[in-house]
XYZ file of C-alpha atoms in Angstrom:
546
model
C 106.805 -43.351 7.226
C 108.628 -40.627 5.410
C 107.871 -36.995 6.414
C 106.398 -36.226 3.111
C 103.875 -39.264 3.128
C 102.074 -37.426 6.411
C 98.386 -36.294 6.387
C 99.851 -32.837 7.577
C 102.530 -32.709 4.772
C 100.397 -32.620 2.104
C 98.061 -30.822 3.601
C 100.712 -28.132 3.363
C 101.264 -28.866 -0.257
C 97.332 -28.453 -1.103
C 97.428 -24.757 1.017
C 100.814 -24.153 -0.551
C 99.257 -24.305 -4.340
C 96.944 -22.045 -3.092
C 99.232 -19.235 -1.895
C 101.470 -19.745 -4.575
C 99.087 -18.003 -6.336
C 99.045 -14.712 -3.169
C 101.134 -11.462 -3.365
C 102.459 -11.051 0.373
C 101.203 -7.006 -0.198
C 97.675 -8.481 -1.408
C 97.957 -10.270 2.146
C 97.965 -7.145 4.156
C 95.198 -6.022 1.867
C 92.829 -8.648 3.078
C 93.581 -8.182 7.040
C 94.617 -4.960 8.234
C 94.802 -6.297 11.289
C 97.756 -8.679 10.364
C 100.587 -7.321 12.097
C 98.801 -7.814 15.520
C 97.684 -11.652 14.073
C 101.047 -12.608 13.115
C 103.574 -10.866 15.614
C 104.351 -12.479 19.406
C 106.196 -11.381 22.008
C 108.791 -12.892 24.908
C 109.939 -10.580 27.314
C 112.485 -8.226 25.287
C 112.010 -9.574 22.184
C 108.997 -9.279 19.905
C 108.557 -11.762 16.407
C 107.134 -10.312 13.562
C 105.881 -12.809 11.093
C 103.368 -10.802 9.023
C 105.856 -10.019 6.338
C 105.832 -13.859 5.690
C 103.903 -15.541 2.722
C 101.676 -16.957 5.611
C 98.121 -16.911 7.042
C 96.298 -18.048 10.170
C 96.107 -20.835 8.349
C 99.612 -22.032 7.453
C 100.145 -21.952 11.385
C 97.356 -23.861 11.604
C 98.641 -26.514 9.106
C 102.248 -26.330 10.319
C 101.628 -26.727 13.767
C 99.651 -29.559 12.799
C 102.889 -30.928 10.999
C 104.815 -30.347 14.325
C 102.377 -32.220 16.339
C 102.547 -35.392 14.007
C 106.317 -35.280 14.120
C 105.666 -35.439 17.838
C 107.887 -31.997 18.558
C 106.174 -31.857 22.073
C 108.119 -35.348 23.101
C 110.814 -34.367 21.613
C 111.500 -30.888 23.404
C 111.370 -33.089 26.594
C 113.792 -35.458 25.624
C 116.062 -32.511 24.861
C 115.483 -30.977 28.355
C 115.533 -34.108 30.728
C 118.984 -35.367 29.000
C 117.758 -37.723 26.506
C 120.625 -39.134 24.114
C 119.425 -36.904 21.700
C 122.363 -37.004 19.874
C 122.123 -40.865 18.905
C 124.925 -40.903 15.918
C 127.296 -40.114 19.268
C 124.942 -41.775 21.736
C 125.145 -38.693 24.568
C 122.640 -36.141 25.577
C 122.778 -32.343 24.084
C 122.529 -30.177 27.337
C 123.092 -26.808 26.336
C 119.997 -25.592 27.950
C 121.329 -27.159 31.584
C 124.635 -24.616 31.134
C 122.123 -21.865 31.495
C 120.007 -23.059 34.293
C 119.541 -21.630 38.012
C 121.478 -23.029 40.866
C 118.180 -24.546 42.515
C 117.222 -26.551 39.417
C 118.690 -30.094 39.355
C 119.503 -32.335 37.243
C 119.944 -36.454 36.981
C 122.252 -37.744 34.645
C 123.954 -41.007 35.745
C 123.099 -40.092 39.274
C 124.806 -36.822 39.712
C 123.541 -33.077 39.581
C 125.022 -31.730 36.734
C 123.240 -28.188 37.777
C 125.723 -28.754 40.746
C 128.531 -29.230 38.340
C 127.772 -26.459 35.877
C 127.558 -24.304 39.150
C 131.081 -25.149 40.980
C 132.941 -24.413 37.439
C 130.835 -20.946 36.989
C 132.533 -20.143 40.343
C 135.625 -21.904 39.534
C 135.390 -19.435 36.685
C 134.365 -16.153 38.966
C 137.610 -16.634 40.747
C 140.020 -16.770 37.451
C 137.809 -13.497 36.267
C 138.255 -11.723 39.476
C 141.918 -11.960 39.576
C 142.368 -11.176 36.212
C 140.613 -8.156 36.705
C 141.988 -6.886 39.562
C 145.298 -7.210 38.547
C 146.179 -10.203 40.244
C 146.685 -12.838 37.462
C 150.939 -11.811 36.911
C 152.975 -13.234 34.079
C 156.752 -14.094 34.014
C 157.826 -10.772 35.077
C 155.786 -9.733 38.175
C 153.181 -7.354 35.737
C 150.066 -8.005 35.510
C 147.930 -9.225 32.613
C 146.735 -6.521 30.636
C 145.504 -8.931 26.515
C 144.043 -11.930 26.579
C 144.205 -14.175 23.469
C 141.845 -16.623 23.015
C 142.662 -19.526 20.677
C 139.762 -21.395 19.070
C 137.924 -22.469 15.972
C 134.556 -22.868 15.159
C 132.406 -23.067 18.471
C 135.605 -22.444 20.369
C 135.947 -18.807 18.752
C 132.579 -17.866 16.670
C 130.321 -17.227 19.850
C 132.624 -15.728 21.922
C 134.029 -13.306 19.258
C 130.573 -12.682 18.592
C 129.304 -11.906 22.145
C 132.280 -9.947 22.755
C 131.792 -7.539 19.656
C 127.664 -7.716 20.121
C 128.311 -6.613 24.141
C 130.881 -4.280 23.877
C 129.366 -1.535 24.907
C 128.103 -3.062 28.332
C 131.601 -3.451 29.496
C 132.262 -2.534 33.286
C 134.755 -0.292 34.234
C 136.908 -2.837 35.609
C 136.943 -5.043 32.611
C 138.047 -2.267 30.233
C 141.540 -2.244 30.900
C 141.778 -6.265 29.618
C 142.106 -5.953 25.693
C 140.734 -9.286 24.553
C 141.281 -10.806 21.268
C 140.442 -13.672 19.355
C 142.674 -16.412 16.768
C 141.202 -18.845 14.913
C 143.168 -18.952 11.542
C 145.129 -22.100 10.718
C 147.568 -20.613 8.432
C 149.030 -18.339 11.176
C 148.138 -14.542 9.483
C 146.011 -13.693 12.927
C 148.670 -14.440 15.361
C 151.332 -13.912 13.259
C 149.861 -10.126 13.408
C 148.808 -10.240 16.294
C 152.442 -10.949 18.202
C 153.783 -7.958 17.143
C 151.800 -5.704 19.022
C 151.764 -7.474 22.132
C 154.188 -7.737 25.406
C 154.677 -11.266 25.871
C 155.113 -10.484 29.860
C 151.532 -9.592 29.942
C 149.504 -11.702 27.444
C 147.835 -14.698 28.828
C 146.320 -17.339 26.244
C 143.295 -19.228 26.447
C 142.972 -22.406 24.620
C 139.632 -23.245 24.033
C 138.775 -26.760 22.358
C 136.548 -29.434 23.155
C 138.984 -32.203 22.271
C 141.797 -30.729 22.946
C 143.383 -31.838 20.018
C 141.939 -29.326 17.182
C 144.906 -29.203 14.792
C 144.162 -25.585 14.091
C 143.991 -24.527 17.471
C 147.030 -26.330 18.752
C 149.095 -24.932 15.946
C 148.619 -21.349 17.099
C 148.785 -22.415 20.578
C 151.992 -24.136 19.904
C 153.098 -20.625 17.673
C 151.952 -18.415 21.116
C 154.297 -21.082 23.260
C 157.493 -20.670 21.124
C 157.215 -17.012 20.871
C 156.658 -16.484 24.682
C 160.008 -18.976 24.994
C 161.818 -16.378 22.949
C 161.221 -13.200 24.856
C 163.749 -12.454 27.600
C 162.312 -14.987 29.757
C 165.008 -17.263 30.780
C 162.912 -19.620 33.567
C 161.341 -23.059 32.719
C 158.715 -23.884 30.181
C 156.343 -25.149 33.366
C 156.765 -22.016 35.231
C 156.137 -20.168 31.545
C 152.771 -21.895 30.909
C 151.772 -21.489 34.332
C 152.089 -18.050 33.900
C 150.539 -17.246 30.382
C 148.166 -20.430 29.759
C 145.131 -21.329 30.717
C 143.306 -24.215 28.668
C 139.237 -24.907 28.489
C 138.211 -28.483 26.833
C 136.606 -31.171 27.771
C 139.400 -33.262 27.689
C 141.801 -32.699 31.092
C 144.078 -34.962 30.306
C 145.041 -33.784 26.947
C 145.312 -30.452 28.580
C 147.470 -31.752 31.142
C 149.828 -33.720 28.468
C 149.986 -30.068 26.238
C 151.489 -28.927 29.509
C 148.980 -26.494 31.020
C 148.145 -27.738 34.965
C 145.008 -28.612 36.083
C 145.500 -25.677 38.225
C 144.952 -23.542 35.387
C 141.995 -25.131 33.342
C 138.179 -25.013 33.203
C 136.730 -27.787 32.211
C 132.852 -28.722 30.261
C 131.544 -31.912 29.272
C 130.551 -34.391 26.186
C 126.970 -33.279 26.343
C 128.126 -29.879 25.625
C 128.253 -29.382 21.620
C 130.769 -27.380 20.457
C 128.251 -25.119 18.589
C 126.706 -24.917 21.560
C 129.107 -24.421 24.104
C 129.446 -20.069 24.262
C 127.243 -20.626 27.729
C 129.688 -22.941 29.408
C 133.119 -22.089 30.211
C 133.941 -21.396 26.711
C 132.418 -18.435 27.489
C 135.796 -16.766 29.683
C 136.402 -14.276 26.917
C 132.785 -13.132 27.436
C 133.177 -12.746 30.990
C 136.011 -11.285 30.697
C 134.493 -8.701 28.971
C 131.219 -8.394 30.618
C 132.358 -9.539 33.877
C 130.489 -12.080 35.744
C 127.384 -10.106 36.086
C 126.976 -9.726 32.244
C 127.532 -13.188 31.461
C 125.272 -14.418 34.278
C 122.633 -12.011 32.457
C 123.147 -12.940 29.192
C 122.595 -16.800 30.570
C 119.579 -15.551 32.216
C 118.321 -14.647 28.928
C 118.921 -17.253 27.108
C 116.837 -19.692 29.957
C 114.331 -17.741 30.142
C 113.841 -18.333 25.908
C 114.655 -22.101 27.242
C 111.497 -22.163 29.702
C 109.003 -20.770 26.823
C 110.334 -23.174 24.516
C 109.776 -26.088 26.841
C 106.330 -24.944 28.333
C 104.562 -22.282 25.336
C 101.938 -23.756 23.972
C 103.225 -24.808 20.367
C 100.711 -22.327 18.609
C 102.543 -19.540 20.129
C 106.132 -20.679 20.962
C 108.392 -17.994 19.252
C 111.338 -20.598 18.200
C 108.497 -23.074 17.203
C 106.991 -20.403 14.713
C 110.232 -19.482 13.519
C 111.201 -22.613 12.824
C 108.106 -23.927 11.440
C 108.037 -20.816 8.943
C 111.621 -21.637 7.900
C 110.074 -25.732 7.151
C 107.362 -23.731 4.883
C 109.824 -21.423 2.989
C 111.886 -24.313 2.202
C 109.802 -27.261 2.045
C 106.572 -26.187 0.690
C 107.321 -22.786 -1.331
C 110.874 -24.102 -2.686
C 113.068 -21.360 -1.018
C 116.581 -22.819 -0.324
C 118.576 -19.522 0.347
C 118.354 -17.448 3.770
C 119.798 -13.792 4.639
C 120.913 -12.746 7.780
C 120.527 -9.116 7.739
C 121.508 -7.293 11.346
C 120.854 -3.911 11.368
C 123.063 -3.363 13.973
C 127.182 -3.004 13.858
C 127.179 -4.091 17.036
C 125.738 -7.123 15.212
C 127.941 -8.175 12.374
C 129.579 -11.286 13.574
C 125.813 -13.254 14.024
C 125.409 -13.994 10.769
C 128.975 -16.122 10.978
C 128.099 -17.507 14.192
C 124.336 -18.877 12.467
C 125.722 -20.433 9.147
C 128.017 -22.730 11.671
C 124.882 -23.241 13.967
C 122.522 -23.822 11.160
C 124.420 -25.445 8.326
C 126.578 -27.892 10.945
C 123.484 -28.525 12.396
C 121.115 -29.310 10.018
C 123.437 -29.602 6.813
C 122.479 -33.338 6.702
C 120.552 -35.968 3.720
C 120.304 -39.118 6.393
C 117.869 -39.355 8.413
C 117.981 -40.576 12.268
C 117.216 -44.187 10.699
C 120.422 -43.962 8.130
C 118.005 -43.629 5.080
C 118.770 -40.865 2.314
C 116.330 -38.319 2.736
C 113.970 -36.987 -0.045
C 113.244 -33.622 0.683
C 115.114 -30.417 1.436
C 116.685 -29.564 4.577
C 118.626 -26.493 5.601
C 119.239 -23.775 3.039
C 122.028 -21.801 2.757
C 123.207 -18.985 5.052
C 124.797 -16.108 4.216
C 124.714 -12.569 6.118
C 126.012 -8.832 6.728
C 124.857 -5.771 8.602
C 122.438 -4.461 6.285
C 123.414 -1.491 5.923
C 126.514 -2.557 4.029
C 124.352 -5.471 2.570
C 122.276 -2.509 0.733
C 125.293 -1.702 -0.828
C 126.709 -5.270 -1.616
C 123.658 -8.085 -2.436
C 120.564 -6.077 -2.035
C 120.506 -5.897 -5.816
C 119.783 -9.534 -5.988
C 117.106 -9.517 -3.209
C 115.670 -7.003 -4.969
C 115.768 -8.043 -8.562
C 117.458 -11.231 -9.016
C 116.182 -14.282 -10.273
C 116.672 -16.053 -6.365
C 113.791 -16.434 -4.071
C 115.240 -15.344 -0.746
C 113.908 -15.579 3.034
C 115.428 -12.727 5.118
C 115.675 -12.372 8.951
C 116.044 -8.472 9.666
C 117.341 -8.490 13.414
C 117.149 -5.094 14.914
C 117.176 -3.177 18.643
C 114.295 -0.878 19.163
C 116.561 1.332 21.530
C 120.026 2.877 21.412
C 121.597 5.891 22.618
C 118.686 6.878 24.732
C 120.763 7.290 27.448
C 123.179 10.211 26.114
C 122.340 13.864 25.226
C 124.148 13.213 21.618
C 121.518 14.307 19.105
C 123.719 13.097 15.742
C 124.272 9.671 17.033
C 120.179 9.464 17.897
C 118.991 10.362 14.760
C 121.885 8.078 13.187
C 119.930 4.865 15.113
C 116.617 6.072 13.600
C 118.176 6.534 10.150
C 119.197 2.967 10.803
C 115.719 1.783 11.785
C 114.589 3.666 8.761
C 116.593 1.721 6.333
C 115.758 -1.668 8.375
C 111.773 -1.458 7.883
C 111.855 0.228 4.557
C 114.075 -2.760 2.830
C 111.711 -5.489 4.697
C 108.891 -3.538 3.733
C 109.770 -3.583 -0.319
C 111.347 -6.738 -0.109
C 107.973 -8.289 0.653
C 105.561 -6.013 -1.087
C 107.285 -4.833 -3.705
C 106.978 -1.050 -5.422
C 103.035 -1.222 -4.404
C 104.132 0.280 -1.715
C 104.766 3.662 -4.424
C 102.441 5.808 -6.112
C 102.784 5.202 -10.176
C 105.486 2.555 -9.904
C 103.660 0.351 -12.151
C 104.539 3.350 -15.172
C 108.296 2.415 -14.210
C 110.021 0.460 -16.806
C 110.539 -3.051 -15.942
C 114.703 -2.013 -14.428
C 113.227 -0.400 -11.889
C 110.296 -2.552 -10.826
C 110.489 -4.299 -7.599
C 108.273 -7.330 -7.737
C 108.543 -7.846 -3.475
C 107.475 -11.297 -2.547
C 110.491 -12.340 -1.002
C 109.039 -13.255 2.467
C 110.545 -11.256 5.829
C 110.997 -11.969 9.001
C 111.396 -9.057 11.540
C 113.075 -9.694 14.971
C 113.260 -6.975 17.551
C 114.577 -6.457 20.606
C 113.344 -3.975 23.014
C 117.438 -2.875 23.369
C 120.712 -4.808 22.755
C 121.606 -6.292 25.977
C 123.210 -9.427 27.530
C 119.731 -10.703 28.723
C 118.090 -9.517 25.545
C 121.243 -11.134 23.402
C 121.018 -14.313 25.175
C 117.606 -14.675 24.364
C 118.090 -13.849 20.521
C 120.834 -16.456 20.457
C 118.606 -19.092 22.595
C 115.610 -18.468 19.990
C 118.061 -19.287 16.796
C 119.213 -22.493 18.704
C 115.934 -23.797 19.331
C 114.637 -22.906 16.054
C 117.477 -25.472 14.653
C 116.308 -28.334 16.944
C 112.558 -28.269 15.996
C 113.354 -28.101 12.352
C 115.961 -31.071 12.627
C 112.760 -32.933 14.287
C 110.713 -31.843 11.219
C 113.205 -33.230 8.876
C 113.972 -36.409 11.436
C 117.982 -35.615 11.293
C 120.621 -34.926 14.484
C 121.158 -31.802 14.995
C 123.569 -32.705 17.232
C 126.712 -34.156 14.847
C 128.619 -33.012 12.604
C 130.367 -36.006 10.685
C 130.451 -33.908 7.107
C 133.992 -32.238 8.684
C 135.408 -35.389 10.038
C 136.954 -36.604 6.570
C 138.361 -33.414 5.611
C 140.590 -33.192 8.752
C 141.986 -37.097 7.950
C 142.926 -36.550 4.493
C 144.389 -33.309 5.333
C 146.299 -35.247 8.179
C 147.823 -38.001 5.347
C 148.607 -35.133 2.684
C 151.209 -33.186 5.604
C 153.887 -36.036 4.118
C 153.838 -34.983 0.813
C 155.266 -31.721 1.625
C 158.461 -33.410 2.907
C 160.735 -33.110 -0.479
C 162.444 -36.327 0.905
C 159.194 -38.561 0.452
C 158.813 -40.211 -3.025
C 156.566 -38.111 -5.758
C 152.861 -37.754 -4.148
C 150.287 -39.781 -5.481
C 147.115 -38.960 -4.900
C 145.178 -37.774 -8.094
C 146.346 -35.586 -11.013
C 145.074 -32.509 -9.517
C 146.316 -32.743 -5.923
C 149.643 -34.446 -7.488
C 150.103 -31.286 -9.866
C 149.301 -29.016 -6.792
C 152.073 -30.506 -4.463
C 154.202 -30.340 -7.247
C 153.989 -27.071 -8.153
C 154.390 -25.930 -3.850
C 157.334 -27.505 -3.720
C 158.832 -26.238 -7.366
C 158.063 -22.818 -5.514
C 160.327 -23.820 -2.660
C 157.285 -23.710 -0.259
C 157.590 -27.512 1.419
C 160.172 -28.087 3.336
């Protein structure tokens, strides 16, 4: 039976005629105790849901939805390593890269807490001697820039962790510069290399498959440049020195000419999306040392055990998700803001349109049918205070009907005696709950507004989301991040899609692959279609193609 031929689905559709017809500022109007009926709390990090176009009720109705789509079963097939993925036929074990060393695990008779475990500590012991110095390239010096080389999971989380954590760096850790390529077409590294000493750069390359084309270009541009510095050994000693590769793939690794004596390895269950928490995560640790990654994993399980034992009714990712299902399923919202008020920030909404839109960017359902409602919306972000100055005008005014997630830290610069920067944070929180607050209620919130003339109205409306944590931190962060991931599983079990896949960027890759000929001007005129024929064409009239 299709989703939308449940009792619970159009149930939804009966309440959602109804509150079609509700203001979200007439909402607060009727219960002034809403805030404290609609907001819950985990640990640092408090939901606040009463800016939503939502009542008691809704939840009611949604969780209702949840419970015929079985959610419950499904969050324990995610945990105990069910092939949740099914399209690939493998678990998706994110949450087991975050788990204590007492908890265990079975999957095809081995621990694979054990195994997570013995490459965190295989990973402790590369941090540690990068850090103090002892990790030397070709010339004796020690590292001083690390380079990690990734795309997509590979380079969005860690960038963003990195950048988000900055400011809990340790002492020891500062004097590492760490920096991130992604870009196929070279610009990164290609500035990048001229500001660094090859005798003390050391690369990471970080990909699942080891065969990314865009990261082993840029690895392969990193190898030839560190060939023609003044280093006059062998290539093996030269990769041994500056190289150290992360995949799930050893052998690939191995082949590319990095030893196993220099890798960290993670596994199949591990989705690349997914994957910041495994040993993807070096540049993080690197940063944060051992200690802050371990607490930003601690965060994110201890979001894992509410998921997988809070009653559904008040299971933060659960009513996040479920609200998301109503904005876009029932009151016909397909567009969703990621709005940070936080610098420290401004990489998450990148990191969310890959773990959303990858995720649940899908019209087949788990049974290969075509599916006949909507699923994700898209994403699109920036810190908000530049957003104010850049798309607020459409949130405010436009003809779109927006949801908006305003993330935001309670607490910063509590600890120093610097008056300007402390009253900077609380303009900051200012601006935060004042463009949530007319963004959902509209110019009701003035005196007189309705004598404006209809420029300067705000109608409001556009439902809100507020998620704050108590201060940004790694266990705080890792919770935030742990909350969004979650969200995206219970919504692909609402829609009855795999999260988990991501077959939509396979094709690209291939036909990119059979065009590379073309550009050789000895090959016979391309033919592909007009366009792409014309295009070629005109490169190599340019004397681009070689």
């Amino acid at each position: 039976m299709s989703s939308t031929e449940s009792t619970a689905w159009k149930d939804l559709q009966s309440h959602a005629y109804y509150m079609s017809q509700s203001h979200i500022s007439t909402l607060f109007l009727q219960d002034s105790d809403r805030f404290q009926h609609l907001t819950f709390e985990q640990k640092d990090l408090l939901l606040d849901l009463s800016k939503q176009r939502i009542t008691s009720e809704t939840i009611s109705l949604l969780i209702k939805l949840a419970e015929e789509k079985q959610l419950s079963e499904w969050i324990t097939k995610l945990f105990k390593g069910d092939h949740v993925n099914d399209s690939e036929d493998r678990p998706a074990l994110h949450t087991a890269l975050r788990s204590p060393a007492h908890y265990s695990l079975d999957l095809s008779g081995t621990n694979i807490i054990d195994e997570v475990h013995d490459n965190l500590e295989r990973m402790e012991q590369l941090v540690t001697r990068i850090h103090s110095g002892q990790w030397r390239g070709y010339t004796g010096h020690s590292i001083d820039t690390v380079v990690n080389i990734g795309v997509g999971g590979s380079d969005l989380g860690p960038f963003m962790a990195c950048k988000a954590l900055s400011e809990n760096t340790p002492d020891i850790a500062r004097k590492i510069k760490v920096h991130f390529v992604s870009s196929m077409d070279g610009s990164q590294m290609a500035d990048l290399l001229d500001e660094l000493n090859p005798a003390r750069t050391l690369f990471i390359i970080s990909s699942k498959s080891f065969t990314t084309i865009d990261t082993l270009a840029n690895a392969q541009t990193a190898k030839e440049w560190l060939k023609k510095s003044s280093y006059a050994g062998s290539e093996e000693t030269l990769v041994s020195r500056h190289f150290i590769g992360v995949s799930a793939n050893p052998d690939k690794v191995v082949e590319w000419g990095i030893p196993k004596s220099n890798q960290l390895e993670f596994w199949d269950w591990t989705g690349g999306r997914y994957s910041m928490w495994s040993t993807i995560g070096l540049p993080i640790a690197l940063k944060l040392g051992m200690a802050g990654f371990k607490d930003l994993l601690a965060g994110a399980h201890e979001m894992d055990e509410h998921f997988k034992t809070a009653p559904l009714d008040v299971n933060l990712p659960v009513l996040l998700a479920m609200t998301g299902i109503w904005n876009i399923n029932f009151q016909n919202i397909n567009a969703h803001a990621i709005l940070p008020y936080d610098g420290r920030l401004s990489h998450i909404p990148a990191y969310l349109e890959q773990l959303e839109m990858e995720s649940n960017g899908k019209s087949v359902d788990r049974q290969g049918n075509g599916v006949n409602y909507k699923t994700c919306p898209i994403l699109w972000g920036e810190v908000g205070t530049n957003a104010q100055h850049a798309f607020y005008q459409l949130l405010h005014q436009g003809t779109e009907a927006v949801m908006c997630d305003f993330i935001v830290a309670a607490r910063r610069y509590h600890d120093t005696d610097n008056s300007e920067l402390q009253h900077q944070h609380q303009l900051n929180l200012a601006n935060c709950l004042a463009q949530s607050r007319i963004l959902a209620l509209g110019d009701s919130v003035l005196e007189g507004a309705e004598d404006a003339p209809a420029y300067k109205r705000y109608k409001g409306n556009q439902p809100c989301t507020t998620i704050m944590l108590d201060e940004l931190t790694p266990f705080s962060f890792g919770q935030l991040i742990a909350l969004y991931e979650h969200k995206v599983f219970v919504q692909s079990v609402i829609w009855n899609i795999n999260p988990f896949d991501q077959w939509g960027v396979e094709l690209g890759k291939k036909v990119a692959t059979s065009l590379l000929s073309a550009f050789d001007t000895n090959n016979e005129t391309p033919n592909f279609d007009s366009s792409t024929d014309g295009l070629i064409n005109r490169i190599a009239a340019k004397g681009e193609a070689k």
